[in-house]
mmCIF file with all atom_site columns, C-alpha atoms in Angstrom:
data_model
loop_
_atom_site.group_PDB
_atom_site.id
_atom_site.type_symbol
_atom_site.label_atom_id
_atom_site.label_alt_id
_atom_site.label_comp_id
_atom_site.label_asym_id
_atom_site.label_entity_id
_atom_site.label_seq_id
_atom_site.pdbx_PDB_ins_code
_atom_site.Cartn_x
_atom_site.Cartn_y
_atom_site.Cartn_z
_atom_site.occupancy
_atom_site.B_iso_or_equiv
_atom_site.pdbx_formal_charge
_atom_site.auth_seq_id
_atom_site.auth_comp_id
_atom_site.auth_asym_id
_atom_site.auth_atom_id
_atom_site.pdbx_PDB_model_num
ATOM 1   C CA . UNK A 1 1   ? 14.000  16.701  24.676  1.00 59.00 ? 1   UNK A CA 1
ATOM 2   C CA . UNK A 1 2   ? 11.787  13.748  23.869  1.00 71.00 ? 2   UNK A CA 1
ATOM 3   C CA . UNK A 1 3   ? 12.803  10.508  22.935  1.00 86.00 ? 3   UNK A CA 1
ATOM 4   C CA . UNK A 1 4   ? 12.992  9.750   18.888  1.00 94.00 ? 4   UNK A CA 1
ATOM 5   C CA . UNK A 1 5   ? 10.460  6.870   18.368  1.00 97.00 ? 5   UNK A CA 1
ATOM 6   C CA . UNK A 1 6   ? 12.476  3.943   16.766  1.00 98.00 ? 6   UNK A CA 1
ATOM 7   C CA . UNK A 1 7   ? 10.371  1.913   13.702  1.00 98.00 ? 7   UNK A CA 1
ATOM 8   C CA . UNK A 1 8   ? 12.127  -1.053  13.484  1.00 98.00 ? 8   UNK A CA 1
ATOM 9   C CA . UNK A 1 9   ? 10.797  -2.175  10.127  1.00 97.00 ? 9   UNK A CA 1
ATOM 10  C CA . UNK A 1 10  ? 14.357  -4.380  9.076   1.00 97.00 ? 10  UNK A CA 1
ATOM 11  C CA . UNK A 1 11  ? 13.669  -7.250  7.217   1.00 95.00 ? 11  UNK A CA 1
ATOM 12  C CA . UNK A 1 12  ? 10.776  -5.733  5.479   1.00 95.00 ? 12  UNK A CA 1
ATOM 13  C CA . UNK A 1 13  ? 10.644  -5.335  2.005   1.00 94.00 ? 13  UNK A CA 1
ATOM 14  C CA . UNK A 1 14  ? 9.413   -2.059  0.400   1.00 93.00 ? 14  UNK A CA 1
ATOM 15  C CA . UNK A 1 15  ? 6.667   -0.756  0.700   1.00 96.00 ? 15  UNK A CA 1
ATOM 16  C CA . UNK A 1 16  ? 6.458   -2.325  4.398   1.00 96.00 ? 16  UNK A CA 1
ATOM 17  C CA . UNK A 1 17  ? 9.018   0.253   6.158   1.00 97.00 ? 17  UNK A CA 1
ATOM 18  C CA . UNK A 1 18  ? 7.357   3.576   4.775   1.00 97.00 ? 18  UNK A CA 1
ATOM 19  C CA . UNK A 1 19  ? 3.877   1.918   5.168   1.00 97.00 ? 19  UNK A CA 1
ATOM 20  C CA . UNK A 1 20  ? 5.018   0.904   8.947   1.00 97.00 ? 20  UNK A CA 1
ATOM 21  C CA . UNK A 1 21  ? 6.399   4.453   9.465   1.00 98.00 ? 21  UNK A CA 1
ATOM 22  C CA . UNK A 1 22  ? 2.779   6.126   7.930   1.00 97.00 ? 22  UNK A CA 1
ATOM 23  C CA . UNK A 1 23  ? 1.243   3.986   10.311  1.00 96.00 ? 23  UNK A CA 1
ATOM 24  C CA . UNK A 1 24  ? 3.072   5.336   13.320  1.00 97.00 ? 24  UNK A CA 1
ATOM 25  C CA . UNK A 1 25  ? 3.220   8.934   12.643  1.00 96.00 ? 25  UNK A CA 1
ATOM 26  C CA . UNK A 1 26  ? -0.519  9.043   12.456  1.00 94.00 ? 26  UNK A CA 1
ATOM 27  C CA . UNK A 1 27  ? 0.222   8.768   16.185  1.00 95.00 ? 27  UNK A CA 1
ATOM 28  C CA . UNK A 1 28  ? 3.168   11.142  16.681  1.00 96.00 ? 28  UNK A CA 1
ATOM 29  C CA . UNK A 1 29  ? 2.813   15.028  17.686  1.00 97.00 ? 29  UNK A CA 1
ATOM 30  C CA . UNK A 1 30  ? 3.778   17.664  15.398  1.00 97.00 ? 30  UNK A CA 1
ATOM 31  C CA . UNK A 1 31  ? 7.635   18.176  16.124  1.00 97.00 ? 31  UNK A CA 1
ATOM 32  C CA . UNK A 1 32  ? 8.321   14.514  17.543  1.00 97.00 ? 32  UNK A CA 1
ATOM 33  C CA . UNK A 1 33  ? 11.291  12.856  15.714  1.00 98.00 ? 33  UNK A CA 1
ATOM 34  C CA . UNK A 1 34  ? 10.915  9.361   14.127  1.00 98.00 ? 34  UNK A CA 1
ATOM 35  C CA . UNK A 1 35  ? 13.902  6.518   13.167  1.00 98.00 ? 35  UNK A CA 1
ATOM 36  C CA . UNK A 1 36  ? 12.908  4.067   11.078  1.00 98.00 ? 36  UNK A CA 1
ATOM 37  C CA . UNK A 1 37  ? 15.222  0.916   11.102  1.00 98.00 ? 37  UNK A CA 1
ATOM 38  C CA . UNK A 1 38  ? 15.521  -0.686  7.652   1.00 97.00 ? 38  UNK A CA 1
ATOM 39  C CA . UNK A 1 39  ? 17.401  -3.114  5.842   1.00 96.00 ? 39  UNK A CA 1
ATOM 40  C CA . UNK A 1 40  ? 15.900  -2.959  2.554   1.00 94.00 ? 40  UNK A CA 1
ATOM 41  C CA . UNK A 1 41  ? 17.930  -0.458  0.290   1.00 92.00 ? 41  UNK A CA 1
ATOM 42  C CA . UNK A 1 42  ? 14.945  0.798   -2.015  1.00 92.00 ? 42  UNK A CA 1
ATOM 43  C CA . UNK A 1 43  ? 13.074  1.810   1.040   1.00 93.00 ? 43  UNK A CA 1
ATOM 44  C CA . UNK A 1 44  ? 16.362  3.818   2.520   1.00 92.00 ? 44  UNK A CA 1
ATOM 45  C CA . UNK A 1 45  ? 15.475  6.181   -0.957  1.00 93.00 ? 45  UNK A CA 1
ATOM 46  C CA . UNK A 1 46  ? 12.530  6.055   -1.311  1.00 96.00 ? 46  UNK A CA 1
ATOM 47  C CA . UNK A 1 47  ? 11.109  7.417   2.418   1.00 97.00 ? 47  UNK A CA 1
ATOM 48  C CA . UNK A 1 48  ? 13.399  10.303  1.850   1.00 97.00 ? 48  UNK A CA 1
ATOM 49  C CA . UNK A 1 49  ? 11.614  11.414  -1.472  1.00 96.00 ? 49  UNK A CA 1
ATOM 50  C CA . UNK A 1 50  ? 8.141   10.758  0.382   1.00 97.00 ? 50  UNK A CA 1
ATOM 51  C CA . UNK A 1 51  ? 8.958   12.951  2.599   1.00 97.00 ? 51  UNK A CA 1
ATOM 52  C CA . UNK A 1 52  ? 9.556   15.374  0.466   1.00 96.00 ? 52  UNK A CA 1
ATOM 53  C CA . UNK A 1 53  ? 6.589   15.007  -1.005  1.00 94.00 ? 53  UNK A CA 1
ATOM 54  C CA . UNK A 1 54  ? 4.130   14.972  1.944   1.00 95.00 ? 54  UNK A CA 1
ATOM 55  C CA . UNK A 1 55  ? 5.995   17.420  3.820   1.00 96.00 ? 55  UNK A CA 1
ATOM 56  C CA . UNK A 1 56  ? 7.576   16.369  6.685   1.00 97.00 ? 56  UNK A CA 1
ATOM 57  C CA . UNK A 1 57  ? 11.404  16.959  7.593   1.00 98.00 ? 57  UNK A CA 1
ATOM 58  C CA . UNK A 1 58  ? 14.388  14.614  6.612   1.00 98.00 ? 58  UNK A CA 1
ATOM 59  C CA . UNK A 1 59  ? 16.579  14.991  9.612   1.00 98.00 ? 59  UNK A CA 1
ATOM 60  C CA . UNK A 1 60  ? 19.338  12.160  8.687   1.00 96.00 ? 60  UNK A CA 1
ATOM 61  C CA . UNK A 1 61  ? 20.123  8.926   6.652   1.00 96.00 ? 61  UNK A CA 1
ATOM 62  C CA . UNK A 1 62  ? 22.649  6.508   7.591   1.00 96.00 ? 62  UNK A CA 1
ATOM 63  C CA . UNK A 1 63  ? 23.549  3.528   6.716   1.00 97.00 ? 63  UNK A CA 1
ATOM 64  C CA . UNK A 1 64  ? 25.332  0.934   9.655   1.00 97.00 ? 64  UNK A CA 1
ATOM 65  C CA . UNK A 1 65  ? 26.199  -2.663  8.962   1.00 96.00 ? 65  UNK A CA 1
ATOM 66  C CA . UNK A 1 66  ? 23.459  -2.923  6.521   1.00 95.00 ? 66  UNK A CA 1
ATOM 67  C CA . UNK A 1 67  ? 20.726  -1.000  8.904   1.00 97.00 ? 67  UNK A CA 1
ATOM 68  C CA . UNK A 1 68  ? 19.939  2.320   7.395   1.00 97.00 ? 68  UNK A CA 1
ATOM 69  C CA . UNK A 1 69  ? 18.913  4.808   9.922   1.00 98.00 ? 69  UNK A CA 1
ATOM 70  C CA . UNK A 1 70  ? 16.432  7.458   8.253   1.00 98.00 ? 70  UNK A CA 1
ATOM 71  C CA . UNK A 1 71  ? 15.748  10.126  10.984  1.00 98.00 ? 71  UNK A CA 1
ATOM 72  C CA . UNK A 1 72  ? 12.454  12.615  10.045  1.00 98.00 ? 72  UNK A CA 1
ATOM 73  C CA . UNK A 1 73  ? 10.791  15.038  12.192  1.00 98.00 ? 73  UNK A CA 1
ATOM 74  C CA . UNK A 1 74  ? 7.218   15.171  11.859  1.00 98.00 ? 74  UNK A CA 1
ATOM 75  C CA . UNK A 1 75  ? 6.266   18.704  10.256  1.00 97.00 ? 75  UNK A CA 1
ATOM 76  C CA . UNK A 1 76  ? 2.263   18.844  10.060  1.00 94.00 ? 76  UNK A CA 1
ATOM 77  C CA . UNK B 2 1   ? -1.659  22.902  -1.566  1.00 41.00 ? 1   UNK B CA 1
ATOM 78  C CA . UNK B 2 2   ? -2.240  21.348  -4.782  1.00 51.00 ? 2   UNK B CA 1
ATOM 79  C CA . UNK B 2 3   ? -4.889  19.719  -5.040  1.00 61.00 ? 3   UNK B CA 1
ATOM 80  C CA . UNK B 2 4   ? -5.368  15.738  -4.872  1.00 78.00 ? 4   UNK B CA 1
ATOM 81  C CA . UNK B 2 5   ? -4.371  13.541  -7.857  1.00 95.00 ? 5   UNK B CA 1
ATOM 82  C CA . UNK B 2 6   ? -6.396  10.961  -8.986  1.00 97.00 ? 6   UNK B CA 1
ATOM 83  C CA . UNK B 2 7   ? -5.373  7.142   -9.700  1.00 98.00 ? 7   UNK B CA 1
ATOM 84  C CA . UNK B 2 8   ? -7.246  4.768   -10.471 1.00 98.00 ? 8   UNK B CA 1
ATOM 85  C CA . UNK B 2 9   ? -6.176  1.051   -10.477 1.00 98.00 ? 9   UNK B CA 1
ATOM 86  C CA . UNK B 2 10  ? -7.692  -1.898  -12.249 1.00 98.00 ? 10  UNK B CA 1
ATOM 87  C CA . UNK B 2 11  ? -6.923  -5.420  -11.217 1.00 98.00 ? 11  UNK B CA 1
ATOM 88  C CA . UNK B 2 12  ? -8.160  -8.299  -13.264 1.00 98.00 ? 12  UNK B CA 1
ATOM 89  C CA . UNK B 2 13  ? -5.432  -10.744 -13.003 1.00 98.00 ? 13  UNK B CA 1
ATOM 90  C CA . UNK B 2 14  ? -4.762  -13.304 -9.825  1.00 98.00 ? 14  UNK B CA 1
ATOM 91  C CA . UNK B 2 15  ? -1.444  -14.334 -10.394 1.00 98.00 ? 15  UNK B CA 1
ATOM 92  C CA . UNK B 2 16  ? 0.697   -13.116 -6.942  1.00 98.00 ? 16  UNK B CA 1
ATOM 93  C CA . UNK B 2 17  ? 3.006   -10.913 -9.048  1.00 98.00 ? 17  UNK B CA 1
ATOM 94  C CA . UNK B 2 18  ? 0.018   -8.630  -10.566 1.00 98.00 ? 18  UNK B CA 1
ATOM 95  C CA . UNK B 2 19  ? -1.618  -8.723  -7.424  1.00 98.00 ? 19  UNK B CA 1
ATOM 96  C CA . UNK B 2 20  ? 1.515   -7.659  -5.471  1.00 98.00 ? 20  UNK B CA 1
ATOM 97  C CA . UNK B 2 21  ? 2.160   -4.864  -7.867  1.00 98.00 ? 21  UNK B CA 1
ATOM 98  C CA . UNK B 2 22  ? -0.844  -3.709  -7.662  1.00 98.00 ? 22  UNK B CA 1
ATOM 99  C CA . UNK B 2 23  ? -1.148  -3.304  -3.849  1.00 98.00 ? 23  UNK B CA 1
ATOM 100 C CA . UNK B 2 24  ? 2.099   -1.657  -4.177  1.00 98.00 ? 24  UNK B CA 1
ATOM 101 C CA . UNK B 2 25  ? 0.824   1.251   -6.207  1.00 98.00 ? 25  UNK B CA 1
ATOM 102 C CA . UNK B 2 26  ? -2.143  1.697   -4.667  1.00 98.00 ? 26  UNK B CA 1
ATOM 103 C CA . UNK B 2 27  ? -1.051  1.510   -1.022  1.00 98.00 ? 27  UNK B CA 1
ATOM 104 C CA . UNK B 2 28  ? 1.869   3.930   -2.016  1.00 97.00 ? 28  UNK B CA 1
ATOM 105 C CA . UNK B 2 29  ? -0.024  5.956   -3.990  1.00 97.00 ? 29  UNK B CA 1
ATOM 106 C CA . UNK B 2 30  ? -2.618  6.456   -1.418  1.00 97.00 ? 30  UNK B CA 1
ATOM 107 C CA . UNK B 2 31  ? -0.504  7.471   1.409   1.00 96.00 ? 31  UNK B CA 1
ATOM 108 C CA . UNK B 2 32  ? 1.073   10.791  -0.692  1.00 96.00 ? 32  UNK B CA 1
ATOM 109 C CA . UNK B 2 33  ? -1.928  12.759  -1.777  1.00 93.00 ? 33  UNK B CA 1
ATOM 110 C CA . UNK B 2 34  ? -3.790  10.976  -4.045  1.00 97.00 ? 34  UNK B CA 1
ATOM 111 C CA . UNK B 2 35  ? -7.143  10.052  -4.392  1.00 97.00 ? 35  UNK B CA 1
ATOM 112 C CA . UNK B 2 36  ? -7.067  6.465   -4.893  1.00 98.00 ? 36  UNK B CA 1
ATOM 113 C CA . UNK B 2 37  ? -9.932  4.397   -6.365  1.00 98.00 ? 37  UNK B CA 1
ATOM 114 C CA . UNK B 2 38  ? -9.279  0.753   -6.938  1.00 98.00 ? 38  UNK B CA 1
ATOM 115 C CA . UNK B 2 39  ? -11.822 -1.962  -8.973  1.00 98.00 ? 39  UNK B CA 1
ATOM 116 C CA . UNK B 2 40  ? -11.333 -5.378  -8.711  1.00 98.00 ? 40  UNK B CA 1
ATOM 117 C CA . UNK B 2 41  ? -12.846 -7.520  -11.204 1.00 98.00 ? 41  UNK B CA 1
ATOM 118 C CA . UNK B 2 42  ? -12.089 -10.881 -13.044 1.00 98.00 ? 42  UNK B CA 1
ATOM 119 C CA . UNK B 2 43  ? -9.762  -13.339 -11.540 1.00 98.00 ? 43  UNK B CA 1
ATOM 120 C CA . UNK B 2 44  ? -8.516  -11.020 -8.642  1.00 98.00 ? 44  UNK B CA 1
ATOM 121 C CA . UNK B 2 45  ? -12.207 -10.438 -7.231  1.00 98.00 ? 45  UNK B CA 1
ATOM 122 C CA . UNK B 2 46  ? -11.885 -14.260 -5.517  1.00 98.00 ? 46  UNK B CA 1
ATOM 123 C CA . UNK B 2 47  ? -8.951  -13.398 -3.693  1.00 98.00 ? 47  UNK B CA 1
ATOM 124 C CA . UNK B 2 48  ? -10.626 -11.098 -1.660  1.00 98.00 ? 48  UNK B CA 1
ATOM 125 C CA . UNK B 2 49  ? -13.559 -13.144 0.108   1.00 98.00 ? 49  UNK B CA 1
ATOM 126 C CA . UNK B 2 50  ? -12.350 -13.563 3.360   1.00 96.00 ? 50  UNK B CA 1
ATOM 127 C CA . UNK B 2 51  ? -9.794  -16.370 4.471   1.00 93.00 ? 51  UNK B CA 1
ATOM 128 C CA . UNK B 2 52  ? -8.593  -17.140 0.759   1.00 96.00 ? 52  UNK B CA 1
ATOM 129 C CA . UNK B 2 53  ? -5.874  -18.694 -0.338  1.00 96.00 ? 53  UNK B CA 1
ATOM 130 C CA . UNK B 2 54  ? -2.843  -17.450 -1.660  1.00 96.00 ? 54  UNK B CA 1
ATOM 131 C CA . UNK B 2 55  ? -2.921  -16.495 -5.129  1.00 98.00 ? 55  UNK B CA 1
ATOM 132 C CA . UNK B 2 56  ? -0.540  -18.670 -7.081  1.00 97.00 ? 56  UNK B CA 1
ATOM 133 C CA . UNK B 2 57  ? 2.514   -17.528 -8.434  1.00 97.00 ? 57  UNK B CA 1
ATOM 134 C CA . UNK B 2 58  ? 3.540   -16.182 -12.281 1.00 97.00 ? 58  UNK B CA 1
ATOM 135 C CA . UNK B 2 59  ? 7.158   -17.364 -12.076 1.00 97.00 ? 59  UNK B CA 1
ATOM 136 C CA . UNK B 2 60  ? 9.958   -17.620 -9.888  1.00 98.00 ? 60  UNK B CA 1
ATOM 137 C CA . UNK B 2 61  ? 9.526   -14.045 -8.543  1.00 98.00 ? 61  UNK B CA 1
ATOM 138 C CA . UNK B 2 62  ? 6.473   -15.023 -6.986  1.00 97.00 ? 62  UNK B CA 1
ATOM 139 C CA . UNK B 2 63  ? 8.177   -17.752 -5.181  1.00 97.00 ? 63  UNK B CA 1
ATOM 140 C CA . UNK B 2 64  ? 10.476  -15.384 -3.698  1.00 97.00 ? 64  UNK B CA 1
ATOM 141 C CA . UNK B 2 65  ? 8.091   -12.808 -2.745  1.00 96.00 ? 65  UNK B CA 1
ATOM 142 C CA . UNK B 2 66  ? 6.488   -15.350 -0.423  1.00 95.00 ? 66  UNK B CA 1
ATOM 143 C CA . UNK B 2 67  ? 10.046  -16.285 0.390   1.00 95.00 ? 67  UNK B CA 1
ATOM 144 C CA . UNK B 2 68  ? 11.474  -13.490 1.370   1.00 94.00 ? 68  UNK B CA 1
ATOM 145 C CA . UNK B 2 69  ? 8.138   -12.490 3.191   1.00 92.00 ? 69  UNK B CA 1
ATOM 146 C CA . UNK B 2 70  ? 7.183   -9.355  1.367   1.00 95.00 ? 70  UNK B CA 1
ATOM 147 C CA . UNK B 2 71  ? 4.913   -7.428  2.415   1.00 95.00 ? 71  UNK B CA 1
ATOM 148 C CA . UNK B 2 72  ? 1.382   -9.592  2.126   1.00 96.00 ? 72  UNK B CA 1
ATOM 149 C CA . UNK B 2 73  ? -0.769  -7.963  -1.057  1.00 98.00 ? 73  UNK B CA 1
ATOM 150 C CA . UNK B 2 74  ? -4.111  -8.191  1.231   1.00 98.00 ? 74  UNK B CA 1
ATOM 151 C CA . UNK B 2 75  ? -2.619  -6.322  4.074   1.00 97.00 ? 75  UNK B CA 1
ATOM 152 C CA . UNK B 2 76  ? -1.193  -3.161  1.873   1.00 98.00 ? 76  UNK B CA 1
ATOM 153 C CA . UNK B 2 77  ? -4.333  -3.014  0.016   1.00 98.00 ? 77  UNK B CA 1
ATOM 154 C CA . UNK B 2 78  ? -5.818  -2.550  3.585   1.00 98.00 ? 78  UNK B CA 1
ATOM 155 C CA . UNK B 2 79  ? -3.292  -0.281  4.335   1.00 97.00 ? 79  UNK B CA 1
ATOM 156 C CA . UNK B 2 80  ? -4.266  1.641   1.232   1.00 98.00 ? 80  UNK B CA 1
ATOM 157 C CA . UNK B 2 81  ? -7.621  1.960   2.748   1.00 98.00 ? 81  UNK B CA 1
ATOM 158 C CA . UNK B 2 82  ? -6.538  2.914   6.352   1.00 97.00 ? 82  UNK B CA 1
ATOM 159 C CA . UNK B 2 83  ? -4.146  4.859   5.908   1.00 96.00 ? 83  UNK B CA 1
ATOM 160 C CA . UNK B 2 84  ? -3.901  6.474   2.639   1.00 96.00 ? 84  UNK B CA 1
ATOM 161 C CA . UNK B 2 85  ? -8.291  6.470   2.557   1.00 96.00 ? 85  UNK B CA 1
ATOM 162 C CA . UNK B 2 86  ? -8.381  4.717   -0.524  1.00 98.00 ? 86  UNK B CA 1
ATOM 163 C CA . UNK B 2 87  ? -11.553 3.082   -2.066  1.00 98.00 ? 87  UNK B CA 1
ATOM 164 C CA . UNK B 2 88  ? -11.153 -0.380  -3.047  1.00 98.00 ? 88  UNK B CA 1
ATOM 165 C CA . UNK B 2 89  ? -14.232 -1.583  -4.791  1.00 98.00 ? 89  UNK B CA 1
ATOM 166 C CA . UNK B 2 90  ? -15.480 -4.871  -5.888  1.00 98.00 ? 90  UNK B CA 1
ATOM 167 C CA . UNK B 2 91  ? -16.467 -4.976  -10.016 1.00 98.00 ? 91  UNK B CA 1
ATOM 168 C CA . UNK B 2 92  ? -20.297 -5.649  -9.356  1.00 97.00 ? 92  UNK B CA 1
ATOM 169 C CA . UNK B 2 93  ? -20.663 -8.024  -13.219 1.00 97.00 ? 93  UNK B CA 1
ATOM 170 C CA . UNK B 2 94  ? -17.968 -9.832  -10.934 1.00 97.00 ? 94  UNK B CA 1
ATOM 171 C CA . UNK B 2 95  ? -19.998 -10.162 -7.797  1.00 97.00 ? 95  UNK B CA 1
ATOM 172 C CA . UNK B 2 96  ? -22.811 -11.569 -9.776  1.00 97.00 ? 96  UNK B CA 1
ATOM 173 C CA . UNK B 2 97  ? -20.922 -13.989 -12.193 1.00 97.00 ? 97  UNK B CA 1
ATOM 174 C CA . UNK B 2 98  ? -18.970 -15.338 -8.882  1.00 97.00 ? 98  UNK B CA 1
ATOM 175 C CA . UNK B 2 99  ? -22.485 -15.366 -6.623  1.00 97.00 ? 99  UNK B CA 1
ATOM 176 C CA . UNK B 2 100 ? -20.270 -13.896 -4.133  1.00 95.00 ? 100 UNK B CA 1
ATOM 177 C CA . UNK B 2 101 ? -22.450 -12.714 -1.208  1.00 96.00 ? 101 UNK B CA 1
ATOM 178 C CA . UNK B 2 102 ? -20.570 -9.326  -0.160  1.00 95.00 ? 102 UNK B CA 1
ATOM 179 C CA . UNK B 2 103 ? -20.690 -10.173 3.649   1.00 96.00 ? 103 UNK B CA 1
ATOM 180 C CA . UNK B 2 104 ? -18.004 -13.080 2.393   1.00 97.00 ? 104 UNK B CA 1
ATOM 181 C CA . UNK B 2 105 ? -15.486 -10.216 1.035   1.00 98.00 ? 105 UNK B CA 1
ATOM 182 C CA . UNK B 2 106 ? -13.165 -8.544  3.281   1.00 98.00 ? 106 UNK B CA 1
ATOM 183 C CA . UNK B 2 107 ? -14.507 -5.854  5.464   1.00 97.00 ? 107 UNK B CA 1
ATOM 184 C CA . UNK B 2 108 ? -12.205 -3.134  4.077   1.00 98.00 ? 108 UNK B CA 1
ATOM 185 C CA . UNK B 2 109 ? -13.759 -3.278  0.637   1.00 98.00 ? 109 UNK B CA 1
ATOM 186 C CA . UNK B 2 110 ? -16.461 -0.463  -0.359  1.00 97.00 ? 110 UNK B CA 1
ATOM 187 C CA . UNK B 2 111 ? -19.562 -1.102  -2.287  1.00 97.00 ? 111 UNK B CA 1
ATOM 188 C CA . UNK B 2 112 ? -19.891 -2.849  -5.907  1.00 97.00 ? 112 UNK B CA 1
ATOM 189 C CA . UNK B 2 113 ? -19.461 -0.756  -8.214  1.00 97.00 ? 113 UNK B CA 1
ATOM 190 C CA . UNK B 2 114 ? -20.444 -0.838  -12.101 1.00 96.00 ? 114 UNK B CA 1
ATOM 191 C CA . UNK B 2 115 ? -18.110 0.276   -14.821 1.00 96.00 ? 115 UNK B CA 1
ATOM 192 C CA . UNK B 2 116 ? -19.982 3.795   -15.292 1.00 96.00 ? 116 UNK B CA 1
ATOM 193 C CA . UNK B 2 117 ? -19.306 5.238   -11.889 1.00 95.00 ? 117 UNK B CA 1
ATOM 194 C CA . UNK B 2 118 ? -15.840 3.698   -11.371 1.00 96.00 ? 118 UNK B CA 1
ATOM 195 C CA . UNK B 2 119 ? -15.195 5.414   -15.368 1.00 96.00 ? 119 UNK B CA 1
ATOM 196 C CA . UNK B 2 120 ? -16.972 9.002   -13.727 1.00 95.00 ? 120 UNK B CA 1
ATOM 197 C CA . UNK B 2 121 ? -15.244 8.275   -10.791 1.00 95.00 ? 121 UNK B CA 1
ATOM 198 C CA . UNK B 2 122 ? -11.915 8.280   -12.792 1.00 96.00 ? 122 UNK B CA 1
ATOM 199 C CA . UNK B 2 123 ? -12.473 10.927  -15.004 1.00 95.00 ? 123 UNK B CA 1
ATOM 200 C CA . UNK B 2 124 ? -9.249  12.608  -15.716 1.00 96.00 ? 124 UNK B CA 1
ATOM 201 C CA . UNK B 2 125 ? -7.032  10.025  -13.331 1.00 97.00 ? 125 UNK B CA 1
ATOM 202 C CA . UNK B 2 126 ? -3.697  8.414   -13.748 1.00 97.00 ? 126 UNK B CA 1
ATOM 203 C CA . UNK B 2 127 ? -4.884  4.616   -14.544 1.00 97.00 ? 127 UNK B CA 1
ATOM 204 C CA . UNK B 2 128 ? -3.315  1.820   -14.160 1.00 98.00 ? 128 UNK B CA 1
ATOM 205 C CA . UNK B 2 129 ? -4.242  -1.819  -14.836 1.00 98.00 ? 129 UNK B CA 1
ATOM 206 C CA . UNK B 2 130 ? -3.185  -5.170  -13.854 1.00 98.00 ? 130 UNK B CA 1
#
């Protein structure tokens, strides 16, 4: 299996992680998995409910020293 | 699939905070479905000529946005446009009151518009001001 593509958005204050993560899935394959890196709270919340909205699949959110993990797999 | 909303954003103000917000919304708001048309008149037009300066702050939450190095209001209004397609239009009574010459504005904007096509452009839309 591929390599998940790691967007290492911490220290970025929403919207930059989702916007950083739009900007590299415009770039990914159907079916290739994303983790986006951030350390702003609102962000670890609010990507899952955007992607629910657009589409694509929440795989898994974590949260590690302060870094939440927020694993997706892109679905369209 | 449902069809697009629309949202349209007014920005008149050019204090950081309202300009901030409003990049927030419309970058956001661009990038999950919606059709996103945004007119910038008043005292936010200025702050979109190339190379201007910061917009100054409201209050003390300005001062922290720059801070804490939030995301910068120019670059998710470009985002907007990049990545979510949104239209980001200059208030054309505003070009001509500022003599801005468009080629001075940043690259990413569309075309003045007047009032009447950015209200027929809106019909029906979500709108938000600031």
């Amino acid at each position: 299996m591929a390599e998940r593509i790691v967007v290492d958005a911490r220290g970025s204050f929403c919207p930059g992680p989702l916007m950083e993560l739009i900007a590299r899935l415009k770039f990914a394959a159907v079916g290739e998995e994303i983790e986006v890196l951030s350390t702003d709270k609102g962000s670890a919340a609010d990507i899952p409910e955007w992607l629910r909205k657009v589409g694509h699949e929440l795989l898994d959110t974590r949260e590690e020293a302060g870094v939440w993990h927020i694993a997706l797999r892109k679905s369209k | 699939m449902s069809a697009a909303n629309k949202i349209g954003i007014v920005v008149v103000s050019g204090s950081l905070e309202r300009l901030q917000m409003a990049a927030m919304m419309a970058s956001v708001a661009a990038v999950s479905d919606n059709e996103v048309t945004v007119f910038l008149s008043m005292n936010a037009l200025q702050y979109f000529r190339r190379n201007a300066p910061r917009p100054a702050a409201e209050g003390e939450f300005g001062e922290l946005l720059v801070q804490k190095k939030a995301p910068e209001f120019r670059q998710l209004f470009q985002s907007a446009v990049e990545l979510g397609d949104a239209k980001i239009h200059p208030c054309s009574m505003a070009v001509d009151i500022l003599g801005i010459d468009t080629s001075d504005l940043e690259p990413w904007l569309g075309e003045p518009l007047g009032l009447t096509r950015f209200l027929s452009q809106t019909q029906g839309a979500q709108v938000w001001s600031f």
